[in-house]
XYZ file of C-alpha atoms in Angstrom:
457
model
C -30.088 39.677 -0.798
C -28.093 42.505 -2.439
C -25.253 42.038 0.053
C -24.835 38.364 -0.827
C -24.746 39.104 -4.548
C -21.989 41.659 -4.010
C -19.872 38.993 -2.289
C -20.542 36.446 -5.061
C -19.670 39.118 -7.650
C -16.306 39.684 -5.906
C -15.516 35.973 -6.159
C -16.435 35.933 -9.849
C -14.477 39.084 -10.681
C -11.381 37.866 -8.805
C -11.623 34.227 -9.934
C -8.279 34.129 -11.799
C -6.428 35.804 -8.939
C -7.970 33.387 -6.403
C -7.148 30.357 -8.563
C -3.531 31.493 -8.840
C -3.422 31.876 -5.065
C -4.885 28.365 -4.645
C -2.229 27.021 -7.043
C 0.546 28.597 -4.973
C -0.944 26.798 -1.945
C -1.135 23.463 -3.781
C 2.468 23.726 -5.024
C 3.821 23.269 -1.487
C 4.141 19.485 -0.892
C 2.640 19.310 2.611
C 3.009 15.515 3.001
C 2.548 14.864 6.715
C 3.567 11.210 6.904
C 7.084 11.675 5.483
C 9.567 13.612 7.656
C 11.470 14.639 4.495
C 8.662 17.155 3.940
C 8.605 18.578 7.481
C 9.753 22.035 6.295
C 7.181 22.068 3.500
C 4.448 21.230 6.013
C 5.620 24.125 8.216
C 5.715 26.398 5.140
C 2.095 25.452 4.333
C 1.025 26.263 7.903
C 2.723 29.673 7.574
C 1.009 30.312 4.218
C -2.374 29.476 5.789
C -1.732 31.747 8.785
C -0.546 34.623 6.575
C -3.722 34.436 4.482
C -5.896 34.504 7.623
C -4.043 37.600 8.882
C -4.387 39.277 5.491
C -8.152 38.603 5.501
C -8.380 40.301 8.893
C -8.562 37.445 11.409
C -7.341 38.092 14.951
C -5.262 35.925 17.286
C -3.831 33.995 14.341
C -1.347 31.481 15.730
C 0.719 28.599 14.477
C 0.489 26.208 17.409
C 3.415 23.830 17.468
C 2.712 20.206 18.403
C 4.996 17.194 18.744
C 4.832 16.795 14.968
C 3.066 19.321 12.705
C 1.520 22.690 13.632
C -2.162 23.627 13.953
C -3.212 27.005 12.535
C -5.843 28.843 14.577
C -7.489 32.245 14.453
C -10.792 34.002 15.042
C -12.933 36.877 13.873
C -15.583 37.786 16.443
C -16.636 41.139 15.018
C -20.231 40.105 14.273
C -21.023 40.482 17.974
C -22.624 38.317 20.667
C -26.091 38.285 19.067
C -24.747 36.460 15.978
C -23.798 32.758 15.997
C -20.186 31.551 16.082
C -18.965 28.874 13.677
C -15.864 26.730 14.119
C -14.365 26.034 10.694
C -12.175 22.908 10.678
C -9.983 21.693 7.831
C -6.551 20.203 7.172
C -3.674 21.449 5.056
C -1.664 18.202 4.966
C -1.875 15.828 2.006
C -1.199 12.211 1.105
C 2.069 11.188 -0.567
C 1.949 11.453 -4.380
C 3.343 7.950 -5.068
C 3.300 6.143 -7.451
C 4.589 9.122 -9.474
C 4.676 7.438 -12.939
C 0.867 7.092 -12.807
C 0.303 10.882 -12.734
C -0.538 12.504 -16.087
C 0.838 15.844 -14.833
C 3.114 16.849 -11.942
C 1.280 16.224 -8.619
C 2.462 19.525 -7.128
C 2.060 21.607 -10.295
C -1.693 22.327 -10.575
C -2.944 21.720 -14.112
C -6.366 22.465 -15.591
C -7.909 20.037 -18.082
C -11.407 18.715 -18.853
C -12.958 21.275 -16.492
C -10.913 20.000 -13.539
C -7.886 21.073 -11.525
C -5.356 18.227 -11.141
C -3.040 18.330 -8.094
C -2.399 16.456 -4.879
C -4.605 17.938 -2.129
C -6.930 19.888 -4.433
C -9.963 17.932 -3.203
C -8.602 16.522 0.072
C -8.488 19.058 1.636
C -6.395 22.083 0.690
C -8.701 23.134 -2.137
C -11.786 22.983 0.040
C -10.044 24.799 2.933
C -8.994 27.519 0.504
C -12.599 27.996 -0.665
C -13.670 29.028 2.858
C -10.738 31.412 3.182
C -11.540 32.964 -0.211
C -15.175 33.446 0.876
C -14.021 35.123 4.117
C -11.816 37.404 1.997
C -14.760 38.258 -0.286
C -16.971 39.239 2.684
C -14.232 41.375 4.249
C -13.343 43.099 0.956
C -16.966 43.924 0.074
C -18.671 44.359 3.451
C -15.747 44.904 5.798
C -17.154 42.180 8.051
C -18.209 38.531 8.142
C -21.961 37.881 8.667
C -21.248 35.637 11.691
C -18.395 35.082 14.138
C -15.829 32.540 12.942
C -13.084 30.550 14.652
C -10.725 28.439 12.550
C -8.748 25.294 13.289
C -6.693 24.028 10.345
C -4.384 21.127 11.171
C -1.471 19.376 9.480
C -1.945 15.792 10.666
C -5.336 14.609 9.403
C -3.773 12.147 6.965
C -1.827 10.528 9.830
C -4.617 10.304 12.409
C -4.865 13.831 13.939
C -3.128 12.559 17.085
C -2.054 15.960 18.393
C -5.321 17.688 17.487
C -7.204 15.237 19.733
C -5.234 16.496 22.755
C -5.532 20.174 21.738
C -9.340 19.979 21.364
C -9.616 18.473 24.844
C -7.160 20.908 26.472
C -8.251 24.163 24.796
C -12.014 23.785 24.853
C -12.633 27.502 25.473
C -10.605 28.461 22.401
C -12.752 26.393 20.017
C -16.151 26.799 21.701
C -18.791 27.689 19.105
C -22.465 27.228 18.214
C -21.713 24.811 15.395
C -18.811 23.436 13.381
C -18.482 23.465 9.610
C -16.231 21.047 7.716
C -15.618 20.728 3.972
C -13.636 17.486 3.794
C -16.207 15.374 1.979
C -18.128 15.347 -1.254
C -21.258 14.996 -3.322
C -22.836 11.774 -4.599
C -22.089 12.850 -8.186
C -20.620 15.892 -9.941
C -23.071 18.802 -9.958
C -25.499 17.065 -7.567
C -25.700 19.103 -4.333
C -25.481 16.690 -1.409
C -26.114 17.151 2.296
C -24.104 14.675 4.321
C -25.792 14.182 7.692
C -24.070 11.082 9.024
C -20.756 9.205 9.085
C -19.960 5.703 10.234
C -17.669 4.887 13.107
C -14.917 2.292 12.921
C -13.285 -0.500 14.900
C -10.339 -2.662 13.893
C -8.449 -5.717 15.078
C -6.011 -8.380 13.945
C -5.845 -11.952 15.198
C -3.496 -14.887 14.790
C -4.109 -18.613 15.139
C -1.089 -20.592 16.368
C -0.692 -24.346 16.013
C 2.582 -26.322 16.077
C 5.850 -24.580 16.914
C 7.008 -24.937 13.271
C 5.610 -25.842 9.838
C 4.970 -29.601 9.722
C 5.006 -32.337 7.054
C 1.336 -32.690 6.047
C 1.664 -36.422 5.357
C 3.162 -37.277 8.718
C 1.058 -34.911 10.856
C -2.188 -34.420 8.893
C -4.960 -36.053 10.904
C -3.211 -35.506 14.241
C -2.551 -31.759 14.339
C -5.111 -28.975 13.768
C -4.239 -26.808 10.759
C -4.142 -23.085 11.787
C -5.261 -21.947 8.313
C -8.249 -24.280 8.446
C -9.037 -23.009 11.969
C -8.731 -19.404 10.726
C -11.135 -20.110 7.853
C -13.569 -21.746 10.299
C -13.526 -18.694 12.611
C -13.851 -16.190 9.754
C -16.763 -18.009 8.123
C -18.619 -17.952 11.458
C -18.584 -14.118 11.620
C -21.287 -13.553 8.982
C -23.957 -15.631 7.284
C -24.630 -15.728 3.542
C -27.198 -12.935 3.856
C -24.554 -10.522 5.185
C -25.969 -10.648 8.718
C -23.193 -10.475 11.337
C -23.352 -13.436 13.731
C -21.300 -11.904 16.560
C -23.377 -11.998 19.744
C -24.615 -8.509 20.710
C -23.216 -6.882 17.542
C -26.521 -5.144 16.754
C -27.335 -4.182 20.375
C -28.293 -0.500 20.520
C -28.583 -0.127 16.731
C -31.777 1.770 15.905
C -34.107 0.566 13.202
C -33.772 2.665 10.059
C -36.759 5.085 10.066
C -39.012 5.104 7.020
C -38.317 8.832 6.518
C -34.585 8.146 6.176
C -35.185 5.216 3.839
C -37.090 7.627 1.586
C -34.242 10.199 1.719
C -31.734 7.487 0.790
C -33.899 6.171 -2.039
C -34.018 9.691 -3.551
C -30.224 10.020 -3.676
C -28.477 8.841 -6.859
C -26.873 5.464 -6.169
C -23.796 3.782 -7.542
C -24.346 0.900 -9.966
C -21.793 -1.445 -8.381
C -21.876 -3.918 -11.280
C -20.724 -1.095 -13.576
C -18.411 0.841 -11.263
C -16.475 -1.929 -9.502
C -17.019 -4.901 -11.785
C -18.832 -7.314 -9.437
C -21.373 -9.821 -10.822
C -24.046 -8.392 -8.493
C -24.391 -6.237 -5.355
C -25.104 -7.980 -2.033
C -26.349 -6.378 1.166
C -27.761 -7.248 4.563
C -31.072 -9.088 4.407
C -33.955 -6.589 4.458
C -31.867 -3.603 3.310
C -30.840 -2.221 -0.076
C -27.136 -1.859 -0.884
C -27.556 1.917 -0.528
C -29.142 1.558 2.933
C -26.491 -0.910 4.071
C -23.523 1.225 2.964
C -24.992 4.417 4.423
C -26.757 3.347 7.584
C -26.147 -0.250 8.678
C -23.015 -1.637 10.365
C -20.569 -3.790 8.418
C -17.859 -6.306 9.237
C -15.107 -6.963 6.700
C -12.055 -9.216 6.469
C -9.329 -6.930 5.097
C -6.613 -9.523 4.720
C -5.536 -13.032 5.695
C -2.230 -14.759 5.351
C -0.300 -17.834 6.414
C 1.320 -20.951 4.969
C 3.032 -21.470 1.645
C 2.245 -19.049 -1.188
C 5.005 -19.807 -3.704
C 4.852 -21.729 -6.967
C 3.817 -25.363 -6.999
C 3.084 -27.474 -3.929
C 4.608 -27.455 -0.469
C 3.024 -30.180 1.654
C 2.868 -28.473 5.047
C 0.622 -27.756 7.964
C 1.602 -24.110 8.657
C 2.573 -23.040 12.160
C 0.322 -19.971 12.171
C -2.239 -17.887 10.268
C -3.423 -14.261 10.654
C -6.424 -12.144 9.624
C -7.240 -8.417 9.796
C -10.805 -7.277 10.419
C -12.533 -3.877 10.417
C -16.072 -2.921 11.246
C -17.901 0.256 10.208
C -20.309 1.297 12.934
C -23.563 3.230 13.230
C -25.011 5.316 16.097
C -25.621 3.174 19.181
C -22.402 1.159 18.754
C -19.174 1.747 20.672
C -15.898 0.735 18.952
C -14.276 -0.608 22.146
C -17.370 -2.683 22.935
C -17.534 -4.036 19.356
C -13.865 -5.100 19.450
C -14.546 -6.919 22.739
C -17.585 -8.686 21.247
C -15.712 -9.763 18.102
C -12.810 -10.936 20.301
C -15.187 -13.050 22.420
C -16.706 -14.523 19.236
C -13.266 -15.414 17.807
C -12.225 -17.158 21.017
C -15.555 -18.978 21.321
C -15.327 -20.297 17.744
C -11.651 -21.264 17.848
C -11.521 -25.078 17.504
C -9.468 -27.292 19.823
C -5.779 -27.776 19.072
C -4.879 -24.131 18.344
C -4.138 -21.004 20.362
C -5.666 -17.663 19.363
C -4.277 -14.176 20.043
C -6.371 -11.054 19.307
C -4.780 -7.603 18.957
C -7.044 -4.503 18.821
C -5.839 -1.795 16.403
C -5.772 1.942 17.309
C -8.046 2.870 14.351
C -11.392 3.598 15.991
C -14.187 6.172 15.950
C -17.823 6.452 16.939
C -20.471 7.110 14.313
C -21.888 10.604 13.887
C -25.359 11.630 12.837
C -27.256 14.924 12.940
C -31.017 15.257 12.422
C -31.532 16.043 8.698
C -34.335 18.426 9.756
C -32.010 20.504 11.990
C -32.269 24.211 10.944
C -28.497 24.424 10.292
C -28.725 21.401 7.970
C -31.836 22.720 6.210
C -30.137 26.102 5.627
C -27.076 24.319 4.210
C -29.302 22.280 1.864
C -31.128 25.449 0.740
C -27.766 27.177 0.055
C -26.576 24.208 -2.028
C -29.810 24.188 -4.048
C -29.547 27.958 -4.615
C -25.949 27.747 -5.884
C -26.174 24.558 -7.947
C -29.706 25.139 -9.241
C -30.722 21.596 -8.369
C -32.578 19.977 -5.476
C -30.217 18.808 -2.712
C -30.173 15.118 -1.763
C -29.530 13.884 1.793
C -27.111 11.021 2.475
C -25.092 9.295 5.158
C -21.592 8.056 4.335
C -19.845 4.734 4.968
C -16.529 6.436 5.737
C -15.286 7.778 9.080
C -13.901 11.232 9.974
C -12.749 10.840 13.616
C -12.463 14.611 14.189
C -16.237 14.947 13.649
C -16.898 12.592 16.544
C -14.328 14.407 18.722
C -15.967 17.805 18.104
C -19.376 16.271 18.790
C -18.176 14.616 22.022
C -16.077 17.488 23.421
C -18.302 20.419 22.418
C -21.761 18.863 21.933
C -22.286 21.089 18.924
C -23.772 20.120 15.568
C -21.286 19.523 12.753
C -22.295 20.676 9.278
C -20.509 18.593 6.615
C -20.560 20.777 3.522
C -18.239 19.100 1.012
C -17.915 19.713 -2.719
C -15.755 16.813 -3.912
C -17.039 14.248 -6.433
C -16.635 10.458 -6.799
C -14.206 11.041 -9.700
C -11.740 13.101 -7.601
C -9.415 10.108 -6.968
C -8.574 11.024 -3.376
C -5.336 9.430 -2.121
C -4.649 8.172 -5.692
C -2.622 9.448 -8.644
C -4.364 12.191 -10.673
C -6.348 13.639 -7.766
C -8.588 16.391 -9.138
C -11.466 18.743 -8.329
C -14.095 20.182 -10.713
C -13.902 23.903 -11.411
C -17.713 23.847 -11.166
C -17.385 22.692 -7.543
C -14.867 25.473 -6.886
C -17.187 28.179 -8.252
C -20.555 26.909 -7.042
C -19.096 25.639 -3.779
C -17.873 29.112 -2.827
C -21.234 30.544 -3.871
C -22.910 27.977 -1.566
C -20.697 29.078 1.335
C -21.577 32.742 0.770
C -25.309 31.927 0.892
C -24.847 29.656 3.902
C -22.933 32.112 6.086
C -25.545 34.696 5.091
C -28.569 32.482 5.954
C -27.094 31.422 9.296
C -26.717 35.070 10.299
C -30.395 35.873 9.704
């Protein structure tokens, strides 16, 4: 254990220097969606690559794509008898707008209340940096990493990772490993070590209901022409019953029952009090499941928006010509996004009343769910490392969100993905005043030291 402590000691002794280096990283506005920042994104890729080279990684490359580069590298000095990890992260960030809502400059890291405030500090530059700092600490103290490591750090995660998808499929040999490790997620609450062992998939579509070829006078045509808004409401209300059970035929086909063991794991995890946190009168969930179980492990179907007709002040007596709704579904293992879109489409068409025409348009946003056995040795070692660093028993959870790259790695490489994230619910990802606790920075790096050590044993 002496070796591990030496590495942790290095991180503690060099904390200020490492924080300053992280702040330099965060100061570069690597906003991937806005072409104005293209040079800054390239500069961030170069900074990442330079740090990897300085640590001692080999074959460090900045792979150009049609949009933003992917930084890759490897260190295989631990030898063939040690496992190889693929570390994935992203260096691009969300736009900082709306700027007036920030209490400090988004690209000038500021410490207050035990947190670092900056765009990208939690998602995901800060968490990427933590791995790099840990690699540095191993190399500086031991002259070697305990296992072999390949890295893949991209600049397009916030815009859908389009080019990474192709690269992973084309360069399979380059990224082949025994397991992947990703820190682009978080803990259920600050200071509570959390092992994330599952993510939901996603499917999305939009549909429009068309009636007359123009808006009509409701007095002259009401009673003779079907109202598209009324038809839209009819279709939408048929999708789910009042007990949150989806009524789409075949929607639950292939969905496994939630095992008792997992229900116990979920019950042990701290849960959000939705009445307090989001201001609803009460929480509602699928019949037979708690809100925690439904958000973590059961599929959902949500109407994200609907529009049509007159929305100005006062009255406009019309039958509108058309109405539109947007729908997304979060999926669990056993469900395929393409199949779910087809089933929802069939349901919409079946429930469309006479007198209107319906057009359904699938959206590109889709991913399969991911789940790894919570008893897998790699997961158990990660949980033990978290407990050791945070001094608190680790809880096991699945998450309602989707990280498409996890599913891609799982599909292309058939290797387990260890989701070891240190963010907290208060981090305000994608919002003004994004932040990250200094406790997560310190104890998170300590966790990573223990984890890389345990995996090598």
